[in-house]
Short mmCIF file of C-alpha atoms and ligand atoms in Angstrom, two decimals:
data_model
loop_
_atom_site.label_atom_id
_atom_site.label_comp_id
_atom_site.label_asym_id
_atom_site.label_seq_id
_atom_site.Cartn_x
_atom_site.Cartn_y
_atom_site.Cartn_z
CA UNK A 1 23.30 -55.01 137.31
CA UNK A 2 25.30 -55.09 134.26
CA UNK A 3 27.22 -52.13 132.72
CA UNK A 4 25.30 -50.30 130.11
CA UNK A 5 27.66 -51.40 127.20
CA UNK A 6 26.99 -55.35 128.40
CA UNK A 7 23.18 -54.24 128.22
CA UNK A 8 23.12 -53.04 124.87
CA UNK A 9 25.84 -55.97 123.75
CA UNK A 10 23.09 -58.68 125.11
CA UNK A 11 20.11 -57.00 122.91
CA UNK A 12 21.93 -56.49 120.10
CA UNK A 13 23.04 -60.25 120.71
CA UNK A 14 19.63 -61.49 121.00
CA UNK A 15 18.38 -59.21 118.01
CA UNK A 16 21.07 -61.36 115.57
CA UNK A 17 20.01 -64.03 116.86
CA UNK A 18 16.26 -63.74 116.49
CA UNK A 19 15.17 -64.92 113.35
CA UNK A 20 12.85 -62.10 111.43
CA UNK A 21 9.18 -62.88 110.36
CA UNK A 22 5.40 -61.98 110.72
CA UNK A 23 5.13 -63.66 114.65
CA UNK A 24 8.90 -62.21 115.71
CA UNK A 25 8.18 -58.70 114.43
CA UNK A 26 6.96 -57.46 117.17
CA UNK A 27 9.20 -58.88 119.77
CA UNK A 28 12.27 -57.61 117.64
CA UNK A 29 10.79 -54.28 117.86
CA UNK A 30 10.71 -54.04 121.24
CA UNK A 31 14.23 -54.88 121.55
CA UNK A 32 15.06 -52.14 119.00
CA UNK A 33 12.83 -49.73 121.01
CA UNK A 34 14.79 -51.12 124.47
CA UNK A 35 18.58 -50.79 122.69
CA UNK A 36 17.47 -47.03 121.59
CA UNK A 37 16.87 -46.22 125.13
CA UNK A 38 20.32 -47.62 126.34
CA UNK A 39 21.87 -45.68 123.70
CA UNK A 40 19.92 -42.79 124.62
CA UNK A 41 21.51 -43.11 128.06
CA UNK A 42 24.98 -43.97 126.61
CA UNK A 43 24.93 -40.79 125.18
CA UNK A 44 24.06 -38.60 127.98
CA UNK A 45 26.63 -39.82 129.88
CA UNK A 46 29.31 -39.45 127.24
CA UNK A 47 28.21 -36.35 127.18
CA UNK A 48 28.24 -35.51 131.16
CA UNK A 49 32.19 -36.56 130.19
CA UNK A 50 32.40 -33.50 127.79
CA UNK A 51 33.02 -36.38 125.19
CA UNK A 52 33.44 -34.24 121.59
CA UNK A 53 35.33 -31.68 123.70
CA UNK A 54 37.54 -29.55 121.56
CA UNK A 55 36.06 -31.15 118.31
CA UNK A 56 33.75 -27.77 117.29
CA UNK A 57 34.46 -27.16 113.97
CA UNK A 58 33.36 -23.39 113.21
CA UNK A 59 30.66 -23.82 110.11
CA UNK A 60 31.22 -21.32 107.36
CA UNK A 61 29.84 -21.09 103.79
CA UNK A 62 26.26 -21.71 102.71
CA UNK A 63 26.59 -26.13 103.65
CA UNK A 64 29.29 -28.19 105.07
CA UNK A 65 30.13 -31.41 104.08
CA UNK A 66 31.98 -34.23 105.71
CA UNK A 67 33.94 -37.16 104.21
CA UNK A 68 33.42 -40.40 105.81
CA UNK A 69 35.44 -43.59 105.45
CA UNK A 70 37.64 -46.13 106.63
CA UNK A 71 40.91 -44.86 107.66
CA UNK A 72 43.38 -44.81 104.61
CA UNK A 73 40.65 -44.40 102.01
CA UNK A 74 41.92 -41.10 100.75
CA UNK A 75 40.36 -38.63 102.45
CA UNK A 76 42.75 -35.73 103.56
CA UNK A 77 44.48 -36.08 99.76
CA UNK A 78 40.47 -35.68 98.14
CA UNK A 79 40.37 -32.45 100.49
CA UNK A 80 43.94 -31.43 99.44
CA UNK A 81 42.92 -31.97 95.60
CA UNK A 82 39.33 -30.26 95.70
CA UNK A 83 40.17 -27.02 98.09
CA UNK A 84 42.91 -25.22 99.41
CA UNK A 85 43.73 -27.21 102.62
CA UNK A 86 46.82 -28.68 103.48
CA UNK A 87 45.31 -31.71 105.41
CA UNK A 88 48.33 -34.23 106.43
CA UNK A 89 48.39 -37.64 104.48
CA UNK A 90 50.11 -40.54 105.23
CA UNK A 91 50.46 -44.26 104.23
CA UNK A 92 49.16 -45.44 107.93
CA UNK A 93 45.77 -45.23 109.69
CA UNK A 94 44.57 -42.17 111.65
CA UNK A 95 47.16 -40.22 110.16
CA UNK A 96 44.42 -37.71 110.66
CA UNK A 97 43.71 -36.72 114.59
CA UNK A 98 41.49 -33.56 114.52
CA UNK A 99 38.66 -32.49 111.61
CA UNK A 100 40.18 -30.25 109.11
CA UNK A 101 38.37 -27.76 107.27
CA UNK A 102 38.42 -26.69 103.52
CA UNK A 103 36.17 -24.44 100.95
CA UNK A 104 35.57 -25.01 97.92
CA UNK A 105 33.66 -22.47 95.32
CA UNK A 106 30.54 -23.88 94.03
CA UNK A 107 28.11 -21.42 91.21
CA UNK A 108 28.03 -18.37 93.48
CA UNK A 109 28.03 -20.74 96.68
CA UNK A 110 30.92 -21.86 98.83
CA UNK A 111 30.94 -25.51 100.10
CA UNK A 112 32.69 -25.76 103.53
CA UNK A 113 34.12 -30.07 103.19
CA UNK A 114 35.43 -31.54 106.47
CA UNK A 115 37.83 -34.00 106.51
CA UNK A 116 37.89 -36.51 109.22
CA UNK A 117 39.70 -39.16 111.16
CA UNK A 118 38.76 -42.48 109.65
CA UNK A 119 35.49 -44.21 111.02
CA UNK A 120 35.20 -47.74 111.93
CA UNK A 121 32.96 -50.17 113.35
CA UNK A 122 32.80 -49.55 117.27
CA UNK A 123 33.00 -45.60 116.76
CA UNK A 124 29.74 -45.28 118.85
CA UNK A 125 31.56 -46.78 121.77
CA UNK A 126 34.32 -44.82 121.63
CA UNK A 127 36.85 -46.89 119.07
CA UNK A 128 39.54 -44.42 117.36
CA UNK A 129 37.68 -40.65 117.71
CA UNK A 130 34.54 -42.76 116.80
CA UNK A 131 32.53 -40.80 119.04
CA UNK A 132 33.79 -37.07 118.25
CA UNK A 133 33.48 -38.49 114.50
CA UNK A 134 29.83 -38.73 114.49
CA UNK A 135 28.72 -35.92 116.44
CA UNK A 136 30.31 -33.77 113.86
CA UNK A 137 28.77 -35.97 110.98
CA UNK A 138 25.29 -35.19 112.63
CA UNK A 139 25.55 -31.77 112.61
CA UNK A 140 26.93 -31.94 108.40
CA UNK A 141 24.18 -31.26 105.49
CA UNK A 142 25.85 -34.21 103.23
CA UNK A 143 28.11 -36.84 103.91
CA UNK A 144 30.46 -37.84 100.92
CA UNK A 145 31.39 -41.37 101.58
CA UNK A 146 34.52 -42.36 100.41
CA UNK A 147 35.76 -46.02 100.19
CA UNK A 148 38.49 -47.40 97.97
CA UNK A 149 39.50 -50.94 96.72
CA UNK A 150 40.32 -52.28 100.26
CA UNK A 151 38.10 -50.95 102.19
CA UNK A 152 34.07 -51.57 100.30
CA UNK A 153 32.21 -52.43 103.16
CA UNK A 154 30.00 -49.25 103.06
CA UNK A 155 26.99 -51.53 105.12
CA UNK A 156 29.22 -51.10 107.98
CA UNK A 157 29.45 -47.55 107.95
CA UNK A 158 25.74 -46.68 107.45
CA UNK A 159 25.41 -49.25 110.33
CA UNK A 160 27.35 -47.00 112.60
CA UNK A 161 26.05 -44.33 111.64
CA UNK A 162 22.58 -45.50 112.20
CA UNK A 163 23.63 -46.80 116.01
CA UNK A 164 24.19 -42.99 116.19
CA UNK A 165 20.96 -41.87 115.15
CA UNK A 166 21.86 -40.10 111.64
CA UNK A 167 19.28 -41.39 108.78
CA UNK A 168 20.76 -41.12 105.56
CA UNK A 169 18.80 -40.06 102.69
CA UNK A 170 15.28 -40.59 104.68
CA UNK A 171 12.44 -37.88 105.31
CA UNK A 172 11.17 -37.57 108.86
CA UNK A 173 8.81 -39.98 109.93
CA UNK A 174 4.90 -38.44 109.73
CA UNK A 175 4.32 -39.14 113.28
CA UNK A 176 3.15 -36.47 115.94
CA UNK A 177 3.63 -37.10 119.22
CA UNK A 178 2.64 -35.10 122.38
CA UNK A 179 3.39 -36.34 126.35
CA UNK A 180 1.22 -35.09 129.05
CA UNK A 181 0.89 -36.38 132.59
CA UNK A 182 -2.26 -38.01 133.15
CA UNK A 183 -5.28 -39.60 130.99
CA UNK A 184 -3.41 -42.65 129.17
CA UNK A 185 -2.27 -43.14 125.68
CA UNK A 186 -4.15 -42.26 122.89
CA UNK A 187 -2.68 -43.67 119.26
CA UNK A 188 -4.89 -42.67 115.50
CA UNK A 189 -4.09 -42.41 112.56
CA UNK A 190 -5.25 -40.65 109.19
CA UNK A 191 -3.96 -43.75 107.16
CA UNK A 192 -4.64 -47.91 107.46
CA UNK A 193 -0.99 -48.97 109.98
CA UNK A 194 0.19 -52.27 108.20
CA UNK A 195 3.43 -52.31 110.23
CA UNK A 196 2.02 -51.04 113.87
CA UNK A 197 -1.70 -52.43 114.06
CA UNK A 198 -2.86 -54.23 117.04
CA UNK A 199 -1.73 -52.00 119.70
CA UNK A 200 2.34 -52.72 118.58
CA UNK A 201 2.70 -48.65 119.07
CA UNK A 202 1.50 -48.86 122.56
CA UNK A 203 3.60 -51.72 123.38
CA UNK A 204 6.61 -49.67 121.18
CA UNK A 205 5.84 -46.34 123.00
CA UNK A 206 5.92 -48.03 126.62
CA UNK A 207 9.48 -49.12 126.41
CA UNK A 208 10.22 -45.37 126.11
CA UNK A 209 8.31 -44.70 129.63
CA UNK A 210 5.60 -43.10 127.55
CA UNK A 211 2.48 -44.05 129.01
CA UNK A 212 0.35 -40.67 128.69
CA UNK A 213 -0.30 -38.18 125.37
CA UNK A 214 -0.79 -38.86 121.90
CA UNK A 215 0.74 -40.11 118.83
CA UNK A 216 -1.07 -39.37 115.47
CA UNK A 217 0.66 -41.68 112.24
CA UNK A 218 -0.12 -39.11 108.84
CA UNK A 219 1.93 -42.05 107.17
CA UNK A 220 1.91 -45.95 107.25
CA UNK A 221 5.00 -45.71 109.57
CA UNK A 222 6.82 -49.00 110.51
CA UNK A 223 8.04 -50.02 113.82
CA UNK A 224 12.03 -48.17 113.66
CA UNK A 225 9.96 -44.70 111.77
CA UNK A 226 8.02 -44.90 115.41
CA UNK A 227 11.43 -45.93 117.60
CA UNK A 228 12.99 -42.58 115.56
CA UNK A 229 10.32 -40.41 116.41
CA UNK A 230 10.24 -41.26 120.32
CA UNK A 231 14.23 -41.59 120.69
CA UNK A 232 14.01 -37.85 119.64
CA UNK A 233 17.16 -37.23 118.57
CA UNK A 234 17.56 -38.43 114.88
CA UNK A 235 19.19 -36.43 112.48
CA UNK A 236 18.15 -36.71 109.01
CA UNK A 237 21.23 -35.70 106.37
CA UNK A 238 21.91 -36.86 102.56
CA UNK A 239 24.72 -38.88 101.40
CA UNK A 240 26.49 -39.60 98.08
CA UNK A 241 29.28 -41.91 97.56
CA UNK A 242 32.74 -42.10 95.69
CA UNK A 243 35.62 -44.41 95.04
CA UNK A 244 38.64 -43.63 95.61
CA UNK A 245 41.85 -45.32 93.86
CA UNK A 246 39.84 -46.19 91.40
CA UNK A 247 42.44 -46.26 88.81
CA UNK A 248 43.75 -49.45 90.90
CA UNK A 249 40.22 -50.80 89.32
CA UNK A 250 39.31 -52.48 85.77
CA UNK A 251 36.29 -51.71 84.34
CA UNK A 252 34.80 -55.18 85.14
CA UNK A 253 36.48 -54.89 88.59
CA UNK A 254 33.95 -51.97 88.81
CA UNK A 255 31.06 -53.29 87.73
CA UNK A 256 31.41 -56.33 89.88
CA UNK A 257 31.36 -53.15 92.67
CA UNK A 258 28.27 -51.82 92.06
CA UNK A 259 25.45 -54.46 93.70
CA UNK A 260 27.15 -54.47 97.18
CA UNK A 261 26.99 -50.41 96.70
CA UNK A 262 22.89 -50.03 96.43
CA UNK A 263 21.39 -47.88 96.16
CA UNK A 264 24.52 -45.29 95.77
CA UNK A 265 25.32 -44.50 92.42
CA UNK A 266 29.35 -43.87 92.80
CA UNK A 267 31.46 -41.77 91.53
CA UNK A 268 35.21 -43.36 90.39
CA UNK A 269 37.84 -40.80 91.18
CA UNK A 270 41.38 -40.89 92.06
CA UNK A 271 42.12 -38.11 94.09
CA UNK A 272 46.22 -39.31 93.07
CA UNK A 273 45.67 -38.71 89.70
CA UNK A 274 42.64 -36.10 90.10
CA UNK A 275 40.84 -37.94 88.09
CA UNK A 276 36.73 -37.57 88.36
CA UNK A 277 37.28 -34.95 90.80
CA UNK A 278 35.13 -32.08 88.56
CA UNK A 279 32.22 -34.48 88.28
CA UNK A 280 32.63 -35.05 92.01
CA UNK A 281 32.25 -31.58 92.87
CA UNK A 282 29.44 -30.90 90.37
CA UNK A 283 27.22 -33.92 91.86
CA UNK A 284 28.65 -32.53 96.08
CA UNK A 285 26.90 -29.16 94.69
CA UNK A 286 23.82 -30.57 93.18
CA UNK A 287 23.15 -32.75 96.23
CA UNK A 288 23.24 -29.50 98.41
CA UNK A 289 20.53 -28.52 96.25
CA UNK A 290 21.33 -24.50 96.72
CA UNK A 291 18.74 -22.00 95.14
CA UNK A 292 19.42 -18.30 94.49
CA UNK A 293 17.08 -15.32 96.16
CA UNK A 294 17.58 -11.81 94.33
CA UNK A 295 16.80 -9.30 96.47
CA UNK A 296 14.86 -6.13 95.15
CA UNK A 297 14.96 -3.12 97.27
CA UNK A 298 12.00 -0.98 96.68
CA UNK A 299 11.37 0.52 93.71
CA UNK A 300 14.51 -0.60 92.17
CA UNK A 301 15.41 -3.70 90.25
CA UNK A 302 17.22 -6.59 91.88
CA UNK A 303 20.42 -6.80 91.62
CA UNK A 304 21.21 -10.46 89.67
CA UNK A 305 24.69 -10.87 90.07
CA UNK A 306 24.60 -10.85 93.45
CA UNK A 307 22.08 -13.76 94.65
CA UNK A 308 21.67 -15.13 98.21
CA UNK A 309 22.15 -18.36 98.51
CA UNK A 310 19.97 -20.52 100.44
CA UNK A 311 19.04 -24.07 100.24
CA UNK A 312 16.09 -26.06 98.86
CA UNK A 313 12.80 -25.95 101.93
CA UNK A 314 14.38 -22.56 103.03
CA UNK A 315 12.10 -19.65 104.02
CA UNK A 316 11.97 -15.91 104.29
CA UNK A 317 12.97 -16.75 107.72
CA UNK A 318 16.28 -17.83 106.34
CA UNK A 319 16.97 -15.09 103.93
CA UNK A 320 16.42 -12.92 106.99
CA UNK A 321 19.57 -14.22 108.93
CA UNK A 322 21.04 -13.42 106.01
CA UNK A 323 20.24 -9.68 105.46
CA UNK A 324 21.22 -6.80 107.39
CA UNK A 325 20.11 -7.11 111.11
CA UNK A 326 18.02 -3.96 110.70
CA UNK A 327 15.55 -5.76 108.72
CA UNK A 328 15.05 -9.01 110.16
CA UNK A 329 14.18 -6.52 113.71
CA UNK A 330 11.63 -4.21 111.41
CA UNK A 331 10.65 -7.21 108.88
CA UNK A 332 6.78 -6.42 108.20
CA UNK A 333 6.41 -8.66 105.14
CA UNK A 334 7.98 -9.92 102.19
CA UNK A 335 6.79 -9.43 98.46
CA UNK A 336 7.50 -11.96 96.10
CA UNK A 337 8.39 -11.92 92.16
CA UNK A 338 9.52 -15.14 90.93
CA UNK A 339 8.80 -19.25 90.78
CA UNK A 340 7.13 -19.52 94.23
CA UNK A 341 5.09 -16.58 93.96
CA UNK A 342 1.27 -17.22 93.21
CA UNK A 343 0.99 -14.11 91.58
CA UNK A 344 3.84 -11.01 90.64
CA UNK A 345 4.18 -9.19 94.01
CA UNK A 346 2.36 -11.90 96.07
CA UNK A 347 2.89 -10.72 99.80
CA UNK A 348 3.91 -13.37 102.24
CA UNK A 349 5.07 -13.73 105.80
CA UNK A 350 8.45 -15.85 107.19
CA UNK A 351 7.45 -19.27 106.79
CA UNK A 352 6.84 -18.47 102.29
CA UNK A 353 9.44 -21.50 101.88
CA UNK A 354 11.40 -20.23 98.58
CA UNK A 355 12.04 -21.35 94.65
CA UNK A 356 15.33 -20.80 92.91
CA UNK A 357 15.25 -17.46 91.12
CA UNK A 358 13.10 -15.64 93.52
CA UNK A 359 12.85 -11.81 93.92
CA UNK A 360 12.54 -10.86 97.09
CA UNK A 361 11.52 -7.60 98.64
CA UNK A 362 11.47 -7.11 101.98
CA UNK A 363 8.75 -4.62 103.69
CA UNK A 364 9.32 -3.57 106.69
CA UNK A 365 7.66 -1.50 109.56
CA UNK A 366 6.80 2.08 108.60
CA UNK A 367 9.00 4.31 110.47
CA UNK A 368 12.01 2.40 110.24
CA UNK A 369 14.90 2.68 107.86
CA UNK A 370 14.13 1.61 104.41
CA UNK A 371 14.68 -2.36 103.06
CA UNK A 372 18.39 -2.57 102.18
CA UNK A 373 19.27 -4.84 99.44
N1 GTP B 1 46.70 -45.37 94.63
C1 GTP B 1 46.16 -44.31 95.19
N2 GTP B 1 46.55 -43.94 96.43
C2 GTP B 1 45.97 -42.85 96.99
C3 GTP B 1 44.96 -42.11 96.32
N3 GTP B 1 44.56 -41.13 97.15
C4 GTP B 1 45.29 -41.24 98.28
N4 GTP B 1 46.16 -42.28 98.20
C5 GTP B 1 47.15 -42.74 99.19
O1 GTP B 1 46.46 -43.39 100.26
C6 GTP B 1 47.14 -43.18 101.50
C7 GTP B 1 46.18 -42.60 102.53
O2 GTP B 1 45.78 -41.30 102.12
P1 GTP B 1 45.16 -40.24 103.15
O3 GTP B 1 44.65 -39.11 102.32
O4 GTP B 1 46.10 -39.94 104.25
O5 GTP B 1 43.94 -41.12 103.69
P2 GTP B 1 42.88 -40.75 104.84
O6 GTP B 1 41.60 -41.37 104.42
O7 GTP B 1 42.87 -39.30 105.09
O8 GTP B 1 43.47 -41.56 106.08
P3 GTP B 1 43.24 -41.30 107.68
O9 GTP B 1 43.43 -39.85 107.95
O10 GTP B 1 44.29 -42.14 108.29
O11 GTP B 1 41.87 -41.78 107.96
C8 GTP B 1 48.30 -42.23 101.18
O12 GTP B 1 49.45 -43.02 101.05
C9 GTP B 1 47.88 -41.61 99.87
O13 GTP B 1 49.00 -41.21 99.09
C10 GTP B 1 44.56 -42.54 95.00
O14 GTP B 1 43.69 -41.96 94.34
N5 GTP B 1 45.19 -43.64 94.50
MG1 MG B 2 43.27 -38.28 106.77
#
């Protein structure tokens, strides 16, 4: 038997070498489906080897974001420029050994960034801190690519990325699926499959050792979107992109950029010259996509210089963690004022997902101390 990384090295062999069309399709998919298990198993065992070990970084603020490139880029001197950190810089590769934190003040929100060692091609199987690298980039809420005039291969890095099971700017897949022991596999759909007709899910779903339970497609999912849902552990994060030492760059030298950067739209900074850097951090804020929850305690107005801030899909559930302990414990109900309400006052439970500019009053059980604000 040969050693996992030889296994997955022979798929990923045969997968270049398999020429992509209507009767290969299928066949190709199954080798995705069989290289997602391997790397399923690749990862337990780093993990078994406490792999990522002494790589926590503590999250703070209301988001973290991480800055991923080549080594060299520009990194640690964009985290220098746009917080407080004093991350070391250097003329050399990997000048940076350990993620270093910095915060940066954002509207009323603070932005934890994280700079990194560089990332190249191999970090998955354990090349430079490749493998500490991305489990800290899975656990991020944006990734702010940086490349620079050297270094504009940003294929490769979403590549790696996606060998490590992060999706970049992708919505979960609408597929439901439910294992059970006994009673065979049972695939439907609420929409016409274009990608997975013909019984290609069963044959998709099998390599995973899934022979029993349900999968239900709410969405004309292709053959990866089903390979994502059954691997189980994709993370799904947003990304924007800069370019660094871009002052090393004529304007037609950018432009000539551009195509090999689809879809990005990039930013040109220099974090040298600190050029760019405010409409960096204006477009790293809107991407986070924060909102701002006024909180009302009853029978007195909210208080609007002090919102929470919570994120875009958050719930009452959310503002809850935020809040005084007492409440979340007694939390009854919560009345809304504001964009997501249906109605001024409109009662609602913990899963009310909220709108920017919300008023929030939280009832709780009678008997218990009154809602704090
Ligand atoms: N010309 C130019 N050089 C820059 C700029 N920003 C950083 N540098 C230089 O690029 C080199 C690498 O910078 P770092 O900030 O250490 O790069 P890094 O991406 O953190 O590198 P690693 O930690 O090794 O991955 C240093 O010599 C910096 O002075 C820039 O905007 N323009
Ligand atoms: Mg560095």
């Amino acid at each position: 038997m040969s050693s996992l990384e030889e296994q997955i090295a022979a798929i990923e062999e045969e997968i270049r070498n398999t020429a992509y069309n209507k009767a290969t399709q299928l066949h190709i998919g199954r080798l995705r489906a069989k290289l997602a298990v391997l790397r399923l198993e690749r990862e337990t065992r780093a993990k078994g080897k406490g792999a990522g070990a002494g790589y926590g970084v503590r999250k703070s603020g209301n988001a973290t974001v991480g800055i991923v490139g080549y080594p060299s880029v520009g990194k640690s001197t964009l985290l220098n420029r746009i917080t407080a950190a004093e991350s070391e810089t250097g003329a050399y590769d990997f000048t940076t050994l350990s993620i270093i934190p910095g915060m940066l003040r954002w509207g009323g929100a603070s932005i934890q960034i994280l700079d990194m060692p560089g990332l190249v091609p191999g970090a998955a199987k354990g090349r430079g801190r490749g493998r500490e690298v991305l489990s800290v980039v899975r656990s991020v809420d944006l990734i702010l690519f940086l490349i620079d005039p050297e270094h504009t291969n940003l294929r490769a890095l979403v590549t790696e990325l996606e060998g490590a099971g992060v999706r970049i700017n992708q919505r979960p897949p609408k597929i439901v699926v439910q294992r059970s022991d006994r009673g065979g596999l049972t695939i439907s759909s609420t929409v016409r499959l274009t990608h997975l007709a013909g019984g290609a899910a069963g044959q998709i779903a099998r390599e995973f050792g899934f022979h029993n339970g349900q999968i239900v497609f709410r969405e004309d999912a292709t053959i990866d979107q089903l390979i994502d849902v059954l691997a189980g552990n994709r993370v799904y994060v947003s990304a924007i992109l800069a370019v660094n030492k871009s002052e090393l760059l004529s304007p037609p030298e950018r432009a000539r950029l551009l195509p090999e950067l689809k879809p990005y739209d990039p930013i040109f900074v220099s974090a040298q010259n600190r050029t760019g850097l405010d409409e960096l951090v204006e477009r790293i804020g809107g991407a986070l996509r924060f909102i701002r929850i006024y909180v009302k305690p009853p029978g007195r107005p909210a208080d609007k210089n002090e919102p929470v801030i919570l994120r875009r899909g958050d719930s009452v559930t959310e503002l809850l963690r935020r809040l005084p302990q007492e409440l979340e414990r007694t939390f009854r109900a919560a009345q809304i004022w504001g964009p997501s309400a249906r109605f001024p006052g409109q009662t609602v439970g913990r899963d009310h997902v909220l709108a920017d500019e919300d008023v929030v009053t939280v009832v709780v059980a009678r008997g218990s101390a009154r809602a704090a604000g």
